[in-house]
Amino acid sequence: MDVKILIVGVGGQGTVLASKIIGEAAQLAGLDVKQSEVHGMAQRGGSVVTHVKFGDDVYSPLVEPGQADYVLAFEQLEGLRWISHLAASGKLICSTQQIMPMPVITGAAKYPEDIESKFREAGVDYLMLDAIDTAGRLGEKRAANVVLLGALARHLEIGREIWQQAIRNVVKKRAVDVNLQAFDCGWNC
Amino acid sequence: MIVIKKLMSGNEAIARGFYEAGGHAATAYPGTPSTEILEHISQYPEIYSEWSVNEKVAVEVAQGFSMAGARSLAAMKHVGVNVAADPLFTMAYSGVNGGFVLVSADDPGMHSSQDEQDNRYYARFMKMLLLEPSDSQEAKQMVIDGLEMSEKLDLPVILRTTTRISHSQGLVELGERKEVGLRSYEKRPDKFVMMPANARRLRVTLDQRLAEAGEFSETYPGNRVIPGDGKFAVITSGIAYQYAREVFGQQATYLKLSMTNPAPRKMITDFISRHDNVLVIEEGEPFLEEQIKFWGLKVTGKERLPAVGELSAAIIAERILGGQKYSPAVNAVEGLPQRPPVMCPACPHRGVYFLLAKKKPIITGDIGCYTLGALPPLNAMDTCICMGASITAAIGIKQMLPDRKVVATIGDSTFLHSGLTGLVDAIYKKSNIVVLILDNHITGMTGHQQNPATGLTIRNNPTNRVVIEDVVKACGVENVQVVDAYDLAAVESALDQALAADRLSVIIARRACALIVKDKGKPYWIDSDKCKRCRACMRIGCPAISYADNLVSIDGNICNACGVCRQMCKFGALQEG
């Protein structure tokens, strides 16, 4: 097994927590794992990318273009920005959430219309998911990241109990229950 | 024995290594990508740790720890080493008592920095030992090795990481802490009083110590050959090793170097003599390559690989193998809107910059979240060079352009880091500038670290608080105003007063960073019956406010309820909670 995942979104959306849970689950499954993210200025509402790789032996922590088995996108435009990292057999899991970047707010640029059709035209294997709405129905919109994670986890060769343990290990105690529910919603979607 | 492994960032692994090595005391000034090193060290009760006011202070205090016999560490980002360079150069002459490791966290690609200087050159320039880990496990081990070799060879060590080491996570084997007592303190003016007579003698022994270190480097286990099929022969170090390994796998034989100053000359000469067409693969500048070529050996390096930006497996594959090892299956979509970083919703800097830009002075900026004021729609910055340079650049500009209004903007932590000396200079010069201190009660951009103005230690324990307005007044500034950064009328009135004054003025715009405020209040919303679609509220550039389908709206998921937008509206359309 040798899995490469790119998690993309906007600073503040919780991409780092999702990658932590994946890393923890891979480790619990006895695999080598590496992940890489960027802190600092980029986190202030900019585009953020987290790389996660696990398997028997992992060298570079980064996922190269055309190599990602999965791109997990927390925001539509960010999903579109990173489709060239998908492998030919790769799958995109994308939240329907849209966050306007500052050049769009100021009118200097236009947010792309109907991004889903662009995925279709490009021949991308994709799944769109209203993770905010799902998490909102659980009473915690901030758990949208774990809904998306659940939708990803279903495709990976790591058992469901291991994922649940990883969530218990990583998430703050008082948020464990809602995150486990969020994970299930994503898994079953 | 069961080996316990933990997924750790390079920064956490460095902290772990310092703990296991029996480290006694550590200092740092926060800076991406180094910040979490000291945050993790502060979790170990066995170690004394503190945020320093700047990197020079961090190194000097840590040198004091070392002189007192302690195993010590100072951590900073690459440009922080520039600030600390003065004590560091001389420290190589003196050597150490307790082992000393300087962590320099470089930022190739400038994810969060103003330059991408390759600090390995500092090790050569300062004549220090240099270690380059290639993952978290090695980062931990090299802190332990570094402290030992520092004591054995009587030299300071630079442990040099890059963003992809600092902020990548990998599995690390945990070991026990080995308690090491303080080495005895003896009065040693011959070693630590750097008067010319002592320095001249130590200059000679410095080269002798380095020669001994060169021998040590030949047998250091971190410098080793990793055999392969030998189709390619690669000399590499740091993260570049991982990228090369990803590209060539078993096809290459690697000389993987960890101790790269002094580099193991015999080992390298031997490796090159056994292989044809040896490639040097390193991220950044041709540091190893220049050394190897200086020795008269033939290798290929930057002729084929870029020195600019981050290296990657894809770049190595393209430049060395040609062809398309990592070609996209789906083409990238061109022309997408960029998503630059922005000030957060309710950032206290936003309204201040909006008003400042309206007055059209020359605005000299500084390093922190508030550097984002340079971007549209605020466009409120003319210069930003390095920590503390806002005030000093303003002095120079004002001196040459006396008819222009000049305002220096600087954060609380940056002001104490190196703005204070500039302010003293402005007082001394009778410089008629405005210094606008953006005091958000925290060191923000690096992820919320305490500083002397917060009155809390790294472990959030109360300590003495440096009161910025008291310091400013005590230095001799008479025209000092303190305002609430959320109160646009008060900020504007303070700005008008200061800009009209014929003397040095200081304004402290105070309000806590929105990310550290726990009770945020309910999000604002827009009454669309009252809204005239003038979009005045959008001129402040808040990411929570957007316009679509002839409707201005506030995203309640991200609004932090500062109310600055409401003060922009003449029609009372913005509603609280």
Short mmCIF file of N, CA, C and O in Angstrom, two decimals, chain B residues 429-479:
data_model
loop_
_atom_site.label_atom_id
_atom_site.label_comp_id
_atom_site.label_asym_id
_atom_site.label_seq_id
_atom_site.Cartn_x
_atom_site.Cartn_y
_atom_site.Cartn_z
N LYS B 429 17.06 62.50 16.81
CA LYS B 429 17.15 63.26 15.57
C LYS B 429 16.10 64.37 15.48
O LYS B 429 16.06 65.07 14.47
N LYS B 430 15.18 64.44 16.44
CA LYS B 430 14.03 65.34 16.34
C LYS B 430 13.25 65.07 15.04
O LYS B 430 12.84 66.00 14.34
N SER B 431 13.09 63.80 14.71
CA SER B 431 12.42 63.41 13.47
C SER B 431 10.91 63.58 13.63
O SER B 431 10.31 63.02 14.55
N ASN B 432 10.32 64.34 12.72
CA ASN B 432 8.89 64.62 12.82
C ASN B 432 8.08 63.56 12.07
O ASN B 432 7.42 63.84 11.08
N ILE B 433 8.16 62.33 12.57
CA ILE B 433 7.39 61.24 11.98
C ILE B 433 6.29 60.83 12.96
O ILE B 433 6.28 61.25 14.11
N VAL B 434 5.35 60.02 12.44
CA VAL B 434 4.34 59.41 13.31
C VAL B 434 4.66 57.93 13.43
O VAL B 434 4.84 57.25 12.41
N VAL B 435 4.77 57.45 14.64
CA VAL B 435 4.96 56.02 14.87
C VAL B 435 3.64 55.44 15.36
O VAL B 435 3.12 55.87 16.40
N LEU B 436 3.08 54.53 14.58
CA LEU B 436 1.78 53.95 14.90
C LEU B 436 2.02 52.51 15.36
O LEU B 436 2.37 51.65 14.55
N ILE B 437 1.89 52.31 16.65
CA ILE B 437 2.14 50.97 17.20
C ILE B 437 0.82 50.21 17.25
O ILE B 437 -0.13 50.63 17.91
N LEU B 438 0.77 49.11 16.50
CA LEU B 438 -0.45 48.31 16.40
C LEU B 438 -0.36 47.22 17.46
O LEU B 438 0.23 46.17 17.25
N ASP B 439 -0.94 47.50 18.61
CA ASP B 439 -0.76 46.63 19.77
C ASP B 439 -1.94 45.67 19.89
O ASP B 439 -3.01 46.06 20.35
N ASN B 440 -1.73 44.43 19.44
CA ASN B 440 -2.82 43.44 19.52
C ASN B 440 -2.58 42.43 20.65
O ASN B 440 -3.12 41.33 20.63
N HIS B 441 -1.74 42.81 21.60
CA HIS B 441 -1.56 42.04 22.84
C HIS B 441 -0.91 40.67 22.64
O HIS B 441 -1.01 39.82 23.52
N ILE B 442 -0.28 40.44 21.49
CA ILE B 442 0.27 39.10 21.25
C ILE B 442 1.21 39.18 20.05
O ILE B 442 1.15 40.12 19.27
N THR B 443 2.07 38.17 19.90
CA THR B 443 2.84 38.02 18.68
C THR B 443 1.97 37.19 17.74
O THR B 443 1.80 35.99 17.94
N GLY B 444 1.35 37.83 16.76
CA GLY B 444 0.21 37.24 16.05
C GLY B 444 0.55 36.28 14.93
O GLY B 444 0.14 35.12 14.93
N MET B 445 1.31 36.75 13.95
CA MET B 445 1.52 35.98 12.72
C MET B 445 2.09 34.58 12.98
O MET B 445 1.77 33.64 12.28
N THR B 446 2.92 34.47 13.98
CA THR B 446 3.59 33.20 14.23
C THR B 446 2.71 32.25 15.05
O THR B 446 3.13 31.15 15.38
N GLY B 447 1.50 32.68 15.39
CA GLY B 447 0.58 31.77 16.07
C GLY B 447 0.40 32.04 17.54
O GLY B 447 0.13 31.13 18.32
N HIS B 448 0.55 33.31 17.95
CA HIS B 448 0.17 33.75 19.30
C HIS B 448 1.15 33.34 20.39
O HIS B 448 0.87 32.45 21.19
N GLN B 449 2.29 34.02 20.39
CA GLN B 449 3.26 33.82 21.46
C GLN B 449 3.27 35.05 22.37
O GLN B 449 3.02 36.17 21.91
N GLN B 450 3.58 34.79 23.64
CA GLN B 450 3.66 35.90 24.59
C GLN B 450 4.90 36.74 24.28
O GLN B 450 5.85 36.27 23.65
N ASN B 451 4.88 37.99 24.74
CA ASN B 451 6.06 38.86 24.60
C ASN B 451 6.08 39.80 25.81
O ASN B 451 5.14 39.79 26.61
N PRO B 452 7.13 40.59 25.96
CA PRO B 452 7.24 41.38 27.19
C PRO B 452 6.05 42.32 27.46
O PRO B 452 5.80 42.68 28.61
N ALA B 453 5.32 42.69 26.40
CA ALA B 453 4.18 43.59 26.61
C ALA B 453 2.92 42.86 27.07
O ALA B 453 1.94 43.49 27.43
N THR B 454 2.93 41.52 27.02
CA THR B 454 1.73 40.79 27.45
C THR B 454 1.77 40.45 28.94
O THR B 454 0.74 40.12 29.52
N GLY B 455 2.96 40.49 29.52
CA GLY B 455 3.06 40.20 30.94
C GLY B 455 2.90 38.73 31.29
O GLY B 455 2.65 38.38 32.45
N LEU B 456 3.03 37.85 30.29
CA LEU B 456 2.94 36.41 30.55
C LEU B 456 4.17 35.71 29.98
O LEU B 456 4.72 36.14 28.97
N THR B 457 4.57 34.61 30.62
CA THR B 457 5.72 33.84 30.14
C THR B 457 5.28 32.84 29.09
O THR B 457 4.09 32.70 28.81
N ILE B 458 6.23 32.10 28.56
CA ILE B 458 5.92 31.07 27.56
C ILE B 458 4.96 30.03 28.13
O ILE B 458 4.19 29.41 27.40
N ARG B 459 5.00 29.82 29.44
CA ARG B 459 4.06 28.88 30.07
C ARG B 459 2.82 29.58 30.60
O ARG B 459 2.09 29.05 31.44
N ASN B 460 2.59 30.80 30.13
CA ASN B 460 1.42 31.59 30.52
C ASN B 460 1.38 31.93 32.00
O ASN B 460 0.30 32.16 32.57
N ASN B 461 2.53 31.96 32.64
CA ASN B 461 2.59 32.42 34.03
C ASN B 461 2.81 33.93 34.05
O ASN B 461 3.51 34.47 33.20
N PRO B 462 2.22 34.62 35.04
CA PRO B 462 2.40 36.07 35.11
C PRO B 462 3.86 36.46 35.36
O PRO B 462 4.56 35.77 36.10
N THR B 463 4.27 37.54 34.72
CA THR B 463 5.62 38.08 34.96
C THR B 463 5.53 39.59 34.82
O THR B 463 4.43 40.13 34.67
N ASN B 464 6.65 40.28 34.90
CA ASN B 464 6.63 41.73 34.72
C ASN B 464 6.13 42.08 33.33
O ASN B 464 6.50 41.43 32.36
N ARG B 465 5.31 43.12 33.25
CA ARG B 465 4.81 43.55 31.95
C ARG B 465 5.48 44.86 31.56
O ARG B 465 5.56 45.78 32.38
N VAL B 466 5.98 44.92 30.35
CA VAL B 466 6.53 46.17 29.84
C VAL B 466 5.38 46.96 29.23
O VAL B 466 4.72 46.50 28.30
N VAL B 467 5.10 48.14 29.77
CA VAL B 467 3.97 48.94 29.31
C VAL B 467 4.49 49.88 28.21
O VAL B 467 5.32 50.77 28.47
N ILE B 468 4.01 49.65 26.99
CA ILE B 468 4.62 50.32 25.84
C ILE B 468 4.53 51.85 25.96
O ILE B 468 5.52 52.55 25.73
N GLU B 469 3.35 52.38 26.38
CA GLU B 469 3.25 53.84 26.44
C GLU B 469 4.18 54.43 27.52
O GLU B 469 4.70 55.53 27.33
N ASP B 470 4.39 53.68 28.58
CA ASP B 470 5.32 54.16 29.61
C ASP B 470 6.75 54.24 29.07
O ASP B 470 7.48 55.19 29.32
N VAL B 471 7.12 53.22 28.32
CA VAL B 471 8.47 53.18 27.74
C VAL B 471 8.65 54.35 26.76
O VAL B 471 9.65 55.05 26.80
N VAL B 472 7.62 54.52 25.91
CA VAL B 472 7.70 55.57 24.89
C VAL B 472 7.84 56.95 25.55
O VAL B 472 8.67 57.77 25.16
N LYS B 473 7.02 57.19 26.59
CA LYS B 473 7.08 58.48 27.29
C LYS B 473 8.41 58.64 28.00
O LYS B 473 9.02 59.73 27.98
N ALA B 474 8.88 57.56 28.62
CA ALA B 474 10.14 57.65 29.37
C ALA B 474 11.31 57.95 28.46
O ALA B 474 12.28 58.59 28.87
N CYS B 475 11.22 57.51 27.21
CA CYS B 475 12.29 57.81 26.25
C CYS B 475 12.28 59.29 25.87
O CYS B 475 13.27 59.80 25.35
N GLY B 476 11.15 59.95 26.07
CA GLY B 476 11.11 61.38 25.77
C GLY B 476 10.09 61.80 24.72
O GLY B 476 10.09 62.95 24.29
N VAL B 477 9.22 60.89 24.30
CA VAL B 477 8.17 61.29 23.35
C VAL B 477 7.06 61.96 24.16
O VAL B 477 6.54 61.39 25.12
N GLU B 478 6.71 63.20 23.76
CA GLU B 478 5.68 63.94 24.52
C GLU B 478 4.29 63.72 23.96
O GLU B 478 3.31 63.68 24.70
N ASN B 479 4.20 63.58 22.64
CA ASN B 479 2.88 63.47 22.01
C ASN B 479 2.52 61.99 21.83
O ASN B 479 2.80 61.38 20.80
#
